[in-house]
XYZ file of C-alpha atoms in Angstrom:
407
model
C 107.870 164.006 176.407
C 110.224 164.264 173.589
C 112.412 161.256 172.649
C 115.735 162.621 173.854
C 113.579 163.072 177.184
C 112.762 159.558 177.025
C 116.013 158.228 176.632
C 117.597 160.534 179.745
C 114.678 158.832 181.925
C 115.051 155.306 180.557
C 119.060 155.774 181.867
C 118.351 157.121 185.165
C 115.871 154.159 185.787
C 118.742 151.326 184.379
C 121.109 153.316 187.137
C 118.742 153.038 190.051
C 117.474 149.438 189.434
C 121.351 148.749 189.186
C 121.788 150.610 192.596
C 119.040 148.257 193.965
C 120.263 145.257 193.246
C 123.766 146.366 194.372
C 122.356 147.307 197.849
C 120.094 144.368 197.697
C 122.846 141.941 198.165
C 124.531 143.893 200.880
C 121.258 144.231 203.018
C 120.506 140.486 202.582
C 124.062 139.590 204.254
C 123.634 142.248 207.463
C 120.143 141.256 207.841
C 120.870 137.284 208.062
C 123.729 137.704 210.316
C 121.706 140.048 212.486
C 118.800 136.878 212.454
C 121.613 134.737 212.755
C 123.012 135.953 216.137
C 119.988 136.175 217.574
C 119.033 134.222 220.329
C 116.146 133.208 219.420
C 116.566 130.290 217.250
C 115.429 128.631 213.850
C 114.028 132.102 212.943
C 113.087 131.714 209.098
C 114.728 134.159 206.746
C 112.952 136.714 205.152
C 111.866 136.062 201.848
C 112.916 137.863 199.291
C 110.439 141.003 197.668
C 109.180 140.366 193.691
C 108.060 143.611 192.022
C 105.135 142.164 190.006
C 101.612 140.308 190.638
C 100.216 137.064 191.027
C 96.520 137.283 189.842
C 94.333 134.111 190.005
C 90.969 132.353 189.595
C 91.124 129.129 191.755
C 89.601 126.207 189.544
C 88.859 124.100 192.476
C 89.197 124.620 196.947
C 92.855 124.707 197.844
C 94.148 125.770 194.601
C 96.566 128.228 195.786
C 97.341 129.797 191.275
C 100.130 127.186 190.700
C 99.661 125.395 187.040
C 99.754 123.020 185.795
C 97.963 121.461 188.950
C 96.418 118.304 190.314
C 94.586 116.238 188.308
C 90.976 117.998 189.126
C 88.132 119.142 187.639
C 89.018 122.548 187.008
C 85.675 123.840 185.563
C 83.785 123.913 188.912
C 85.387 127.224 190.044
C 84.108 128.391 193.374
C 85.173 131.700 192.640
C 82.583 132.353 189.649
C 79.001 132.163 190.970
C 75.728 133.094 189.953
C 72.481 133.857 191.089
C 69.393 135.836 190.338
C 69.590 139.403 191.492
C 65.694 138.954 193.515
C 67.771 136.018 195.838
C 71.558 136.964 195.623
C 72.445 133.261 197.746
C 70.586 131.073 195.331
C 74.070 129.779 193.283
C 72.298 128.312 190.251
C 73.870 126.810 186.961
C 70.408 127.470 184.902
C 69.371 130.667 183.348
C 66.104 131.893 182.557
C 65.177 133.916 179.998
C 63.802 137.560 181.114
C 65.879 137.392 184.525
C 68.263 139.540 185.653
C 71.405 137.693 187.278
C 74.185 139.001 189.481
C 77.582 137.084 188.231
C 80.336 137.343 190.719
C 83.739 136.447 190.771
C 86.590 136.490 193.590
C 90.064 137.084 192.669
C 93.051 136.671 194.504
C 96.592 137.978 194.078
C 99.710 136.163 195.839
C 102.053 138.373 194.443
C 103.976 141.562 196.106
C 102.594 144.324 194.334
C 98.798 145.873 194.798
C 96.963 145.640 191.720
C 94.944 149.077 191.712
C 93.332 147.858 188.646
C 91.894 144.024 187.786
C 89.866 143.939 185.268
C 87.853 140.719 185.165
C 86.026 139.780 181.849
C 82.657 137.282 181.816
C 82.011 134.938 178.609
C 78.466 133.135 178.345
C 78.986 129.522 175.583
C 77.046 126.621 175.381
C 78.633 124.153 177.245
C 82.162 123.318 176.059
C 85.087 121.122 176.169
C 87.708 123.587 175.833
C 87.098 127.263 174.983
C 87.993 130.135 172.690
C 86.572 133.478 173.645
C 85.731 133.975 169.635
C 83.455 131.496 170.076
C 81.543 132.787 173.027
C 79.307 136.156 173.945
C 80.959 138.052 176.042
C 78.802 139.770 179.025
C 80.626 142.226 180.526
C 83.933 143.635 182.463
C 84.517 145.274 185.604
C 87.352 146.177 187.652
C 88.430 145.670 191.380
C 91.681 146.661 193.525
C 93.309 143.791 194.599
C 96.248 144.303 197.593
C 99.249 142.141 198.000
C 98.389 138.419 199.355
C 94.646 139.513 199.464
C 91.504 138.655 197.603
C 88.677 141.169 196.443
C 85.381 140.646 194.027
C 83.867 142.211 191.173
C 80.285 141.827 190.131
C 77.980 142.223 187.064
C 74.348 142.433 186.065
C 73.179 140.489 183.155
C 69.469 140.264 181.720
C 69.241 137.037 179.950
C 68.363 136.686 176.529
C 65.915 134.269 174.978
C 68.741 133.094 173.059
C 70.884 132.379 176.006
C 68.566 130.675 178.087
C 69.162 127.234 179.587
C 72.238 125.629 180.994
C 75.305 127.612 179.953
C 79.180 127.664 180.391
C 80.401 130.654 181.811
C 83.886 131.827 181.914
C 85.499 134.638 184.059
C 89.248 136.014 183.169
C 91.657 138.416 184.794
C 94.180 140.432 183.636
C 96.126 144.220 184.892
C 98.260 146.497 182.589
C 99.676 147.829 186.072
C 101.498 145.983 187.049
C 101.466 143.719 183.880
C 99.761 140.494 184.579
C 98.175 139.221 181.718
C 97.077 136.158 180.147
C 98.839 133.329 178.171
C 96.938 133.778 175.070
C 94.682 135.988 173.561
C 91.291 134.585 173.083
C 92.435 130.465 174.975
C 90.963 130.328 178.237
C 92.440 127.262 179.353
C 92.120 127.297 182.929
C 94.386 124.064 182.994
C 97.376 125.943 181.696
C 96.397 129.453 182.952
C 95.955 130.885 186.463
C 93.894 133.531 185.219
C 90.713 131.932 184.199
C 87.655 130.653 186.080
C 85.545 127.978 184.672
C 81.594 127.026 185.304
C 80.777 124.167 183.652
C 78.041 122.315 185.711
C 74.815 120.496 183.660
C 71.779 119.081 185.400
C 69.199 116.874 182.405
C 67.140 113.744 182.724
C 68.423 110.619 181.814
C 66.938 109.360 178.188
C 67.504 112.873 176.722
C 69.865 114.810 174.593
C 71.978 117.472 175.063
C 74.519 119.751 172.656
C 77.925 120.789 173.485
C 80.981 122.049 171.799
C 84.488 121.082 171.600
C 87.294 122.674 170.943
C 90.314 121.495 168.436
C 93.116 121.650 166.360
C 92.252 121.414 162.241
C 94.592 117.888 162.873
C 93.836 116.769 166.472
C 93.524 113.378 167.906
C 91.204 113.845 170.933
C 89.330 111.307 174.319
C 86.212 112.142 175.482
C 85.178 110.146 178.822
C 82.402 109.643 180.737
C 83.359 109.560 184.439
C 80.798 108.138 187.133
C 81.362 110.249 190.453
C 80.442 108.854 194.102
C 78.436 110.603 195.920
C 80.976 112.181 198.207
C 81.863 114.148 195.153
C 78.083 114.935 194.217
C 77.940 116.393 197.390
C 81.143 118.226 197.456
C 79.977 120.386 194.382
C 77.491 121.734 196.877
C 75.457 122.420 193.832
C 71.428 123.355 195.581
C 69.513 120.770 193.411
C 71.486 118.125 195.016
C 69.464 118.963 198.149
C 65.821 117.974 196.527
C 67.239 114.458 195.581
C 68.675 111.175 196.438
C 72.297 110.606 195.754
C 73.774 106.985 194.069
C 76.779 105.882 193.604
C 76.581 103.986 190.258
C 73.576 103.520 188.027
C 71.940 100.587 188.517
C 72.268 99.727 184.908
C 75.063 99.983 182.424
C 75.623 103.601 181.214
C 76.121 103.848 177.552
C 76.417 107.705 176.567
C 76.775 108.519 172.877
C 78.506 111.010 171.166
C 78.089 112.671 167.654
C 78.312 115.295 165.596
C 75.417 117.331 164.683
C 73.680 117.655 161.597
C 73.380 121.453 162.113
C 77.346 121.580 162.653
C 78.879 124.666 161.512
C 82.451 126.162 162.168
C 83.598 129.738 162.528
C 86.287 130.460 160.303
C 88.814 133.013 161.926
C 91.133 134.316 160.534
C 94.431 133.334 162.176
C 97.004 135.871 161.002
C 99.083 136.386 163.437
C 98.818 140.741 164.878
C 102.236 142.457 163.935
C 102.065 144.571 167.870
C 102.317 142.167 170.649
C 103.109 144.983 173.088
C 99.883 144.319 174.639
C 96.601 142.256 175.326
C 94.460 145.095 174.365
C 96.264 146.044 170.992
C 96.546 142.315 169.762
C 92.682 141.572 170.323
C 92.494 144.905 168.266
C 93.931 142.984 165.457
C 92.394 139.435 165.286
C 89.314 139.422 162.965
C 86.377 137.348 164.227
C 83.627 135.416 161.937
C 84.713 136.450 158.084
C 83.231 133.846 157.053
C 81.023 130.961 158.011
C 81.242 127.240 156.316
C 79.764 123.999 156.829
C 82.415 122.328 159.281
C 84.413 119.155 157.632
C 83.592 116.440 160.776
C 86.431 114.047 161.763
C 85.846 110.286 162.696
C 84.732 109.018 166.223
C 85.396 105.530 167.438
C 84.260 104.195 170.729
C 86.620 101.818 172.598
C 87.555 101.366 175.773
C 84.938 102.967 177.357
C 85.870 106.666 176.039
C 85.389 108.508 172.228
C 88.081 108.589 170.255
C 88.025 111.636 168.000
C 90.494 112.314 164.577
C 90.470 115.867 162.494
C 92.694 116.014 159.700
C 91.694 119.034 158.427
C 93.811 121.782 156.536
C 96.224 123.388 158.705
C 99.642 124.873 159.184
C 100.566 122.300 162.456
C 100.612 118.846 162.506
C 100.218 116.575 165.207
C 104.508 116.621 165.644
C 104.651 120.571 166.063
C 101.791 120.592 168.256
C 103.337 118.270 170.667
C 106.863 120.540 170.107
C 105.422 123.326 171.281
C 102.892 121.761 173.875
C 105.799 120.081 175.561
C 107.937 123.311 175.399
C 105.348 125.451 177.058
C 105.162 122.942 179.727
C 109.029 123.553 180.464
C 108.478 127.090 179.884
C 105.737 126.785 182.938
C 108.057 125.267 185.296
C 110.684 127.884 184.987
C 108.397 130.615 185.575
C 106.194 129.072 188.196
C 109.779 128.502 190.437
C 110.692 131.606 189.872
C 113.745 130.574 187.840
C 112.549 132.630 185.089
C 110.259 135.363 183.649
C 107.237 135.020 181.217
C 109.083 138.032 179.002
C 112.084 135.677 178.583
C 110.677 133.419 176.333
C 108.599 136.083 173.715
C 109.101 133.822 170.442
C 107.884 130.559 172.124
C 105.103 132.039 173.660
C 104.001 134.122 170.890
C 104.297 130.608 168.561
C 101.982 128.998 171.038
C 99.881 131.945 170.397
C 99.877 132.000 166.664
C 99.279 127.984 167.083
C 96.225 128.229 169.622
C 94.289 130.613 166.938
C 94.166 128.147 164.360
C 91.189 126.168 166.640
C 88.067 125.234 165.859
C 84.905 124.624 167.851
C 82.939 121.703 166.467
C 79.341 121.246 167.842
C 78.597 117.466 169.137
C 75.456 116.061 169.658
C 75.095 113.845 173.561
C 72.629 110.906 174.128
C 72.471 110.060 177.670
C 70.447 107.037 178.190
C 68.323 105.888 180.580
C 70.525 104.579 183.698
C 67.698 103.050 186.033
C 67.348 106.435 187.943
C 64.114 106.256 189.243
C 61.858 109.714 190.196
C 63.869 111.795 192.567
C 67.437 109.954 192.761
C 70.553 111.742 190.811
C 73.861 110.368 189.858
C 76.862 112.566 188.464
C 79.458 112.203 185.780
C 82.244 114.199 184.655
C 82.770 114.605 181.018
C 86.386 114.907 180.332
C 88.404 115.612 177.337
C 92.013 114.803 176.813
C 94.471 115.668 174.109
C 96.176 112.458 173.173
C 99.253 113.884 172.219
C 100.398 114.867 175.651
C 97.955 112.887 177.311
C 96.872 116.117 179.552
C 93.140 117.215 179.907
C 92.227 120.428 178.082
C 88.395 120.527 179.118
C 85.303 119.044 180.870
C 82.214 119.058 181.746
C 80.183 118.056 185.331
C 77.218 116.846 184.461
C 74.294 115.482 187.237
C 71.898 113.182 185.798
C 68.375 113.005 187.146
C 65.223 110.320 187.160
């Protein structure tokens, strides 16, 4: 189509979406007096029709897309679930080398248009407060129609590694071109912040081991990292199928002191974080952004314990300080509320979003090193904690961890 072809079409469409919302009006006031005089009475008016999407991952039961949330654990998804393709119902959290696994994930749209195309990516990590996708292995992507206030799953096939064995963090996200529905940021998944991810983040380990896990943060970051006891109401609630082979407690009987530190084999993946020119769409601007040029021995921060929780520090080189972080954190936030009511559109606010953007690539993933000591399990009991991190310049929670503890 030539460009003065283009043009011609581009007015025609400005003409009828003006002839739309012109007749829009004037069918809204004939159809509420004709619901109006009706006899029947306390009828609720029609709501009105939105021409776009509402794709969604729900983090935890009842979450119905809307973020930010409740304060949950939003890396228990019940919509990502996998299981080893000889016994499709046996959800586990563990993966063995040599076995081939079916990984599913439901998605659900509460918006007004059909989505004839979600495309749902999968990303394998070790366990991980917070999460970059240039960080992880990604498994696969498939694709599922997804009709107006309906729900639909996709599935893949993955034959596990040696490499990948073990308990793993797995991370689903979905995203259309048609109609455009696509994700905060690039390579984030922040299921906290975004609808559009689905987190499994579920550990089972003896007590007087060790364990590894990552987390994610700003080069200058001032971070919590708590250890959370859960009852066993919530044990059970996970409906996880080991819970089934033991005996549930409360609390420990003896005091639980976790430890956290930075490993000696710590390394960092420097990205580079320019910032792609085309931000037309999610496809062209992961095009652009360059992934492991270079790999250096990462520059730890401090961590004090106090209070019960780690306190973590970075001051490491980079472009935003605590002060511009917490600008554009607490402008997002607004920026949330606006669209979530409906107030506003995501494409009205391109320059703060894409800022947020250019700020979220400048994280790092910093690999910590747990202790979990001997709480007085004996054989055959289990006791559950949640391991939650929170950025202490909004005070919000940006990742966590379940993990069930075993004698």
């Amino acid at each position: 189509m030539s460009l003065e072809n283009i043009h011609k079409a581009s007015e025609i469409i400005k003409k009828l979406q003006g002839q739309r919302r012109e007749k829009s009006v004037k069918f809204r006031e004939t159809w509420y007096k004709t619901i109006e005089a009706s006899p029947v009475k306390k009828r609720r008016m029609p709501e009105d029709f939105k021409d776009s999407s509402y794709l969604y991952i729900r983090s935890y039961e009842g979450d119905n897309g809307y973020r930010p949330g409740a304060n949950v654990a939003y890396w228990r998804s019940p919509d990502v679930m996998v299981s080893p393709v000889s016994s499709l119902n046996s959800y586990t959290t563990e993966l063995n080398a040599g076995t081939l696994y079916n990984i599913k994930c439901l998605v659900h749209n509460k918006g007004d248009l059909n989505v004839p195309s979600a495309k749902v990516e999968f990303y394998l990590v070790t366990p991980s407060l917070g999460f970059d996708t240039r960080f992880g292995k990604k498994l696969g992507i498939a694709s599922t129609w997804v009709n107006c206030y309906s729900s639909s799953e996709v599935n893949i096939r993955y034959l596990v590694e040696p490499s990948d064995a073990g308990h793993k963090c797995l991370f689903a996200r979905v995203f259309s071109f048609s109609p455009l529905d696509i994700p905060l940021h690039d390579t984030l998944l922040d299921p906290v912040q975004d609808r559009r991810i689905g987190q499994k983040n579920l550990n089972i380990a003896g007590q007087a081991t060790q364990m590894n896990l990552n987390i994610l943060h700003m080069p200058q970051a001032q971070l919590t990292v708590k250890f959370v006891p859960l009852t066993r109401e919530a044990v059970l609630a996970i409906r996880h199928p080991v819970a089934a082979d033991f005996r549930i407690i409360d609390k420990p009987r003896e005091k639980a002191e976790f430890r956290l530190n930075f490993a000696k084999e710590t390394v960092a993946d420097v990205i580079d974080v320019k910032l792609p020119k085309r931000l037309t769409n999610l496809r062209n601007r992961l095009g652009e952004i360059k992934r492991g040029i270079d790999l250096k021995i990462n520059q730890p921060g401090k961590i004090e314990y106090k209070d019960a929780a780690f306190h973590f520090e970075f001051n490491q080189e980079g472009k935003y300080n605590l002060k511009e972080q917490k600008r554009i954190e607490d402008e997002m936030k607004r920026i949330h509320k606006m669209i979530q009511s409906g107030e506003r559109k995501a494409s009205d606010f391109k320059k703060e979003i894409d800022e947020y953007r250019q700020m979220n690539l400048e994280r790092r993933m910093t690999l910590l090193s747990v202790d979990i000591p001997n709480i007085g399990l004996q054989k055959g009991e289990l006791a559950g904690y949640d391991v939650v991190a929170i950025n202490n310049i909004n005070g919000e929670i940006f990742g966590g961890i379940t993990l069930l503890v075993h004698g």
